[in-house]
PDB file of C-alpha atoms in Angstrom:
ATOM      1  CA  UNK A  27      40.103  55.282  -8.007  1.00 56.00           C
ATOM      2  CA  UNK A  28      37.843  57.363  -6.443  1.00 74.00           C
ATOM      3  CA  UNK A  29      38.732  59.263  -3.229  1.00 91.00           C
ATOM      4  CA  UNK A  30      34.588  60.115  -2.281  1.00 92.00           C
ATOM      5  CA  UNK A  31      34.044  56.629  -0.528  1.00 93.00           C
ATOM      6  CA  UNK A  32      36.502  56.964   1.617  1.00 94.00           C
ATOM      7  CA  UNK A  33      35.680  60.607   2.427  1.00 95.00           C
ATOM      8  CA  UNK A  34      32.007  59.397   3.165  1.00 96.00           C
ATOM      9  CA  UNK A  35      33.108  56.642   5.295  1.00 95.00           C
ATOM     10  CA  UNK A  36      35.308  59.186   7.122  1.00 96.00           C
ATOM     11  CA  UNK A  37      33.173  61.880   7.768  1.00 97.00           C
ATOM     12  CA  UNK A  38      29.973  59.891   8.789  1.00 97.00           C
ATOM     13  CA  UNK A  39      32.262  57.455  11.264  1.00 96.00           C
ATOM     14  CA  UNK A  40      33.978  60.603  12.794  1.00 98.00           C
ATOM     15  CA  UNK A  41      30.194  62.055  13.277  1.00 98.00           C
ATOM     16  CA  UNK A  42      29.308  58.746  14.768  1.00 98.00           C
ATOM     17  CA  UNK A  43      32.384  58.988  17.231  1.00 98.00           C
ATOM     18  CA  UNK A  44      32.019  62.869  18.577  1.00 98.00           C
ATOM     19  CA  UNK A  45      28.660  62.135  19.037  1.00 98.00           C
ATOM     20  CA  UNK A  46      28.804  58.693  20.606  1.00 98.00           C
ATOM     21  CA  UNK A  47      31.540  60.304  22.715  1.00 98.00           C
ATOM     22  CA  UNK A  48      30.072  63.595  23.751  1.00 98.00           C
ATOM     23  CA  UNK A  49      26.784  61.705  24.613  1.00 97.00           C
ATOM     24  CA  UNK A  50      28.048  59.103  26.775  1.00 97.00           C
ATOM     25  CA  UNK A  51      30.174  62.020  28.984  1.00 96.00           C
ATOM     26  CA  UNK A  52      26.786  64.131  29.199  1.00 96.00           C
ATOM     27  CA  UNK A  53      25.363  60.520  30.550  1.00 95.00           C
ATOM     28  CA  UNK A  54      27.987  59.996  32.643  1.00 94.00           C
ATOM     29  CA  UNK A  55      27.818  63.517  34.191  1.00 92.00           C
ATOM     30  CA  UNK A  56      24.084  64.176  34.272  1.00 92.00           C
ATOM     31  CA  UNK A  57      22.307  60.555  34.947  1.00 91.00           C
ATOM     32  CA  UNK A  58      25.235  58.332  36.977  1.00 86.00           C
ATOM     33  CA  UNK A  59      24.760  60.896  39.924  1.00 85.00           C
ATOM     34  CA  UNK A  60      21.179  59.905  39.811  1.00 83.00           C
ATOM     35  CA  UNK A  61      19.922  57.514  42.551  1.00 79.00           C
ATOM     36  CA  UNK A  62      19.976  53.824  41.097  1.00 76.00           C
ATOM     37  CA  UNK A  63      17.045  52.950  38.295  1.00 71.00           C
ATOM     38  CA  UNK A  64      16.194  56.552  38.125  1.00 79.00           C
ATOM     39  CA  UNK A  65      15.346  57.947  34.797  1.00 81.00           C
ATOM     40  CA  UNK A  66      14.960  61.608  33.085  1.00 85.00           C
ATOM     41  CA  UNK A  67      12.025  61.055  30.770  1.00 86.00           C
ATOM     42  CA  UNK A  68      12.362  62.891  27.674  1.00 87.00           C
ATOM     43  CA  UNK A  69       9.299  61.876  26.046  1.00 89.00           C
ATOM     44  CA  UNK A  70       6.296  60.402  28.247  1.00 89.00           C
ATOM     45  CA  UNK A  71       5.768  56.916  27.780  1.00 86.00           C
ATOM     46  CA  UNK A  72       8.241  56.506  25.015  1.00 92.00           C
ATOM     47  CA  UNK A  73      11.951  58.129  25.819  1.00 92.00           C
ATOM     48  CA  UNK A  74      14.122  57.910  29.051  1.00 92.00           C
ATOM     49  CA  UNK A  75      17.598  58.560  29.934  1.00 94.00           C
ATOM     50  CA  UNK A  76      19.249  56.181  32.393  1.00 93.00           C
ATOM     51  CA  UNK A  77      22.417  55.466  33.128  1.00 93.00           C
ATOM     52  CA  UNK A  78      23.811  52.001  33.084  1.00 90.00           C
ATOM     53  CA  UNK A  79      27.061  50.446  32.162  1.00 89.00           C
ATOM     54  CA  UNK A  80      27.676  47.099  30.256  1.00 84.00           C
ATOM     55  CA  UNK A  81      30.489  44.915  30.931  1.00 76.00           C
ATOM     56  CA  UNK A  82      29.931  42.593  27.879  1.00 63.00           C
ATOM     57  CA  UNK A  83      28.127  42.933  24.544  1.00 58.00           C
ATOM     58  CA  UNK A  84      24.615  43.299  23.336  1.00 56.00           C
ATOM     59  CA  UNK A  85      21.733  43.273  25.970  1.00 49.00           C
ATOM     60  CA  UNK A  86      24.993  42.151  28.386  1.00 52.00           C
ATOM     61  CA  UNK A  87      26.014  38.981  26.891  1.00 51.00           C
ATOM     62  CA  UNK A  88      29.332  37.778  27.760  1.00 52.00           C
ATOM     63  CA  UNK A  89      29.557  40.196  31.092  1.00 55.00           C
ATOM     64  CA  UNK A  90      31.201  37.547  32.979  1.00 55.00           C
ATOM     65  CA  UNK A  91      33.713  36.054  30.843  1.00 56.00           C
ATOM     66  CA  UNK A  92      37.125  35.469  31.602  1.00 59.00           C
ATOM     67  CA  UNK A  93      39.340  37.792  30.304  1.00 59.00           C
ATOM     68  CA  UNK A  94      36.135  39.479  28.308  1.00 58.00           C
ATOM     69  CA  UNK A  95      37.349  43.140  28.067  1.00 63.00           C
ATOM     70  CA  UNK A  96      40.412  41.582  26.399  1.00 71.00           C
ATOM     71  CA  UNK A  97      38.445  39.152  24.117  1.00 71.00           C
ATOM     72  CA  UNK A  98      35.478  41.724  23.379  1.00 70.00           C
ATOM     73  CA  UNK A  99      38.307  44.640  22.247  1.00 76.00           C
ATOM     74  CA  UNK A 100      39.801  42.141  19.888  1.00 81.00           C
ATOM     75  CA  UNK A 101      36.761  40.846  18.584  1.00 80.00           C
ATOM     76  CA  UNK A 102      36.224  44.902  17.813  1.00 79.00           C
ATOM     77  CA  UNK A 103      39.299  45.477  16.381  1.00 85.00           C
ATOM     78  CA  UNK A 104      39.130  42.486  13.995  1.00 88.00           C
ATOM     79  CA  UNK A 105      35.421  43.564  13.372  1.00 85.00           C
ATOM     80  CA  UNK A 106      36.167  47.357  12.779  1.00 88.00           C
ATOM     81  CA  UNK A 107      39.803  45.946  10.488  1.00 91.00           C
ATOM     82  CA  UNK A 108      36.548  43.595   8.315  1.00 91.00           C
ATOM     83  CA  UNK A 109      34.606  46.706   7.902  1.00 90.00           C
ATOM     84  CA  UNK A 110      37.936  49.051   6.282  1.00 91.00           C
ATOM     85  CA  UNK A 111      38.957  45.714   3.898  1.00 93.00           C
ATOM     86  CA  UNK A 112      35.014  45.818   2.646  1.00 89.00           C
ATOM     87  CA  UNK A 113      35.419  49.362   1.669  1.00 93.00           C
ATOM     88  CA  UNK A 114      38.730  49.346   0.027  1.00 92.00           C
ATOM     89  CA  UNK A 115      36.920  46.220  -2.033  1.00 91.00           C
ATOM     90  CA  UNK A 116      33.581  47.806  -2.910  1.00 89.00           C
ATOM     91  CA  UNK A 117      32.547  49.742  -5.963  1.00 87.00           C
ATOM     92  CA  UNK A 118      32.956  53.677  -6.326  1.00 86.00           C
ATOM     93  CA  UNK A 119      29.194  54.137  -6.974  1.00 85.00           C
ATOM     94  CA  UNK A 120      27.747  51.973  -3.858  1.00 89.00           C
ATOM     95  CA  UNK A 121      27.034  55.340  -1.694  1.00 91.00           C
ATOM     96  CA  UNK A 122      24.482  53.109   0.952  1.00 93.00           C
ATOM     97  CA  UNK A 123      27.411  50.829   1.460  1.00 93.00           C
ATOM     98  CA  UNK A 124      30.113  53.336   1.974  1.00 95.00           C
ATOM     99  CA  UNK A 125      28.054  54.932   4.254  1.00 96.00           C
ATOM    100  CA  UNK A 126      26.959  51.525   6.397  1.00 96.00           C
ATOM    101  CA  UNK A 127      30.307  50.565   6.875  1.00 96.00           C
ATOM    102  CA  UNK A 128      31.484  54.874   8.051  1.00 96.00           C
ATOM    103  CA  UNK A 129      28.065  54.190  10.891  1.00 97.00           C
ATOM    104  CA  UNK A 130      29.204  50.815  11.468  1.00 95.00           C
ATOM    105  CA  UNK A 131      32.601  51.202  11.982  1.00 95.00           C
ATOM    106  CA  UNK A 132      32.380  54.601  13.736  1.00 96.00           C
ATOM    107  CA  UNK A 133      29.857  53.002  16.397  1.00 95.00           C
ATOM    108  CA  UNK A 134      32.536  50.173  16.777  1.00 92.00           C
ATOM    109  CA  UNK A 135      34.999  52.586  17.522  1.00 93.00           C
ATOM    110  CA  UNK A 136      32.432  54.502  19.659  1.00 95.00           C
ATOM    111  CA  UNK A 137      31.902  51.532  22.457  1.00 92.00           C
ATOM    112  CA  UNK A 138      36.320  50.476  21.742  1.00 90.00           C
ATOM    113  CA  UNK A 139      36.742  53.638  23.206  1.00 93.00           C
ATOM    114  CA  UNK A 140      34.708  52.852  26.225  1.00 93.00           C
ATOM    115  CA  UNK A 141      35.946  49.854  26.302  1.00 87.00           C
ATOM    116  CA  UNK A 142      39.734  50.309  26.277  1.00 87.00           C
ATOM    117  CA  UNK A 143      39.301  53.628  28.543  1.00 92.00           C
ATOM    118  CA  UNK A 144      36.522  52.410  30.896  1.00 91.00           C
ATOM    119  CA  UNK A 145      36.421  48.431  30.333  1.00 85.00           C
ATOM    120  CA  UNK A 146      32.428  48.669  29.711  1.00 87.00           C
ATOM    121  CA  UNK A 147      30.492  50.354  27.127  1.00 91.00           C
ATOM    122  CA  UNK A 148      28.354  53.413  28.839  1.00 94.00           C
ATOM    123  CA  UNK A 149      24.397  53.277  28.196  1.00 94.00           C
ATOM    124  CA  UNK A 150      22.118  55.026  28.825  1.00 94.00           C
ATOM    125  CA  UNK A 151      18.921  55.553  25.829  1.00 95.00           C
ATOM    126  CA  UNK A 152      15.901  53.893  26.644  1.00 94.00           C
ATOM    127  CA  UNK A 153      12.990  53.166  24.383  1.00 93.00           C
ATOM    128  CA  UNK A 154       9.449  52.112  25.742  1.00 90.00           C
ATOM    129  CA  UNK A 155       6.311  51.372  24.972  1.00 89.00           C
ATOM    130  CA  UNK A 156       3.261  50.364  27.535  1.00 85.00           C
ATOM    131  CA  UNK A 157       5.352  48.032  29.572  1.00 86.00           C
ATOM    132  CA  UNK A 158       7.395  46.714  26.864  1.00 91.00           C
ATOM    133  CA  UNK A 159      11.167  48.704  27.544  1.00 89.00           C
ATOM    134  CA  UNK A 160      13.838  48.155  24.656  1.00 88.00           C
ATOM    135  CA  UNK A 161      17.554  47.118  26.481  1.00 87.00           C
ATOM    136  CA  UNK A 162      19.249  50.588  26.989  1.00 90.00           C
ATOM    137  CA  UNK A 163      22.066  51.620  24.147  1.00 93.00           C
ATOM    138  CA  UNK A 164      24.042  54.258  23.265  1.00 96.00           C
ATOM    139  CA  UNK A 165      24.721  56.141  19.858  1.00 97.00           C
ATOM    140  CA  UNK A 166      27.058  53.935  18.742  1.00 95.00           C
ATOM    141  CA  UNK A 167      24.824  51.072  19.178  1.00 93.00           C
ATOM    142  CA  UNK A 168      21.711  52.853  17.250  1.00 95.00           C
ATOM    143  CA  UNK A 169      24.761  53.359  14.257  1.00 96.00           C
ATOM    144  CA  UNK A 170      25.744  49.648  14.441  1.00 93.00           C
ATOM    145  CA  UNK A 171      21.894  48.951  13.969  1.00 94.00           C
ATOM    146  CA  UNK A 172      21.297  51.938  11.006  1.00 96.00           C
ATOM    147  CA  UNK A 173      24.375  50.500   9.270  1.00 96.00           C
ATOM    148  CA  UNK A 174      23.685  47.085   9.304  1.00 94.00           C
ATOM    149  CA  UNK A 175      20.214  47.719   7.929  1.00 95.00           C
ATOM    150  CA  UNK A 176      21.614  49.880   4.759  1.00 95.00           C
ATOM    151  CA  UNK A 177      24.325  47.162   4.241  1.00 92.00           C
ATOM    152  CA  UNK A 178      21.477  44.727   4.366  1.00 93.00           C
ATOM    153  CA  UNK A 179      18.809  47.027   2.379  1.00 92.00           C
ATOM    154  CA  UNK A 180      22.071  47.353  -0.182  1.00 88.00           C
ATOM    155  CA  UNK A 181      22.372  43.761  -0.743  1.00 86.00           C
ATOM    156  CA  UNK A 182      19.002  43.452  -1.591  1.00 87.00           C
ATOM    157  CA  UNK A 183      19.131  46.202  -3.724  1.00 84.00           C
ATOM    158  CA  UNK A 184      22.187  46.191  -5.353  1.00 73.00           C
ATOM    159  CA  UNK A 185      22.051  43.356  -7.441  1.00 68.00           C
ATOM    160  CA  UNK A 186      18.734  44.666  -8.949  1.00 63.00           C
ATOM    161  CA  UNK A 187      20.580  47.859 -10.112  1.00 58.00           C
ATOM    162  CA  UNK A 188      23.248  45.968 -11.348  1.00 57.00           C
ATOM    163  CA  UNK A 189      20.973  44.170 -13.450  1.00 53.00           C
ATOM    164  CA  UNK A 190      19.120  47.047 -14.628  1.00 54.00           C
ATOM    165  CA  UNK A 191      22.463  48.646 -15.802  1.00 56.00           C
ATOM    166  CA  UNK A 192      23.859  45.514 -17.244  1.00 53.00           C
ATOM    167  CA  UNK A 193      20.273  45.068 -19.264  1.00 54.00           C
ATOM    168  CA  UNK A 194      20.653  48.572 -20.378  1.00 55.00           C
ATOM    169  CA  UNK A 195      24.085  48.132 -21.675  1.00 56.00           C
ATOM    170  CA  UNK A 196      23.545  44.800 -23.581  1.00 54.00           C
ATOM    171  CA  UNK A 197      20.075  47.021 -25.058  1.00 56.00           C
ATOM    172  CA  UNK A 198      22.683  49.588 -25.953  1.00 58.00           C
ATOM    173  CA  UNK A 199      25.666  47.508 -27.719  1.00 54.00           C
TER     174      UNK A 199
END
């Protein structure tokens, strides 16, 4: 057994975390003194900064649910306990997956944190275009996102490669 997909996992979910972490305390010191709705735009047009904290999940479903900080940090602990069982099951050589599952389950971590320690998930990147403005998110959120895509990019992928190598080795014998 190989020890390098747990190492990947490791290091890129303990990136994911400092990061996550250390960006959401900058937020929380340098935009939540800011008057409500005001922004520091990093990028005309395209990039602002602005504080805002989310009681529930995703563009603030759930906010007002009973007992929701409860039910949302068990959700994220089952969620973050799927993630760890996927790894232990998957293949040495599937490097994409290893590292979707270290993004996704260090941004799941990431908001836990805020959850457990604040009871809402700090946010505070948003993304516009024109008049169109993307929900603000955090860093965990944009590794949830990344690591979903390479899990799903790797299950489209993946079986191709297996084929390929399977063809090869039937050519071979």
């Amino acid at each position: 057994m190989s020890k390098r997909k747990y190492i990947l996992f490791s290091c890129l979910g303990i990136l994911t975390i400092i990061l996550d972490q250390w960006s959401k305390v900058w937020a929380r010191g340098a935009l939540k003194t800011l008057p409500f709705g005001e922004k520091q735009t990093w990028i005309q047009g395209y990039w602002d900064m602005r504080y805002s904290e989310n009681p529930g999940v995703a563009f603030g479903m759930f906010q007002n649910l009973q007992g929701g900080r409860v039910i949302l940090t068990l959700v994220a602990a089952f969620a973050l306990t799927m993630v760890v069982l996927y790894l232990r099951k998957s293949e040495d050589g599937h490097t994409r997956l290893h590292a979707a599952l270290g993004l996704i389950g260090g941004g799941a971590i990431g908001n836990l944190i805020d959850r457990i320690t604040l009871g809402r998930v700090t946010d505070f990147i948003v993304w516009r275009y024109k008049q169109y403005e993307w929900p603000a998110f955090n860093i965990a959120d944009a590794a949830l996102v990344i690591g979903v895509g390479l899990m799903v990019l790797d299950m489209l992928l993946a079986p191709k490669a297996r084929l390929a190598d399977k063809a090869s080795s039937d050519a071979s014998a």
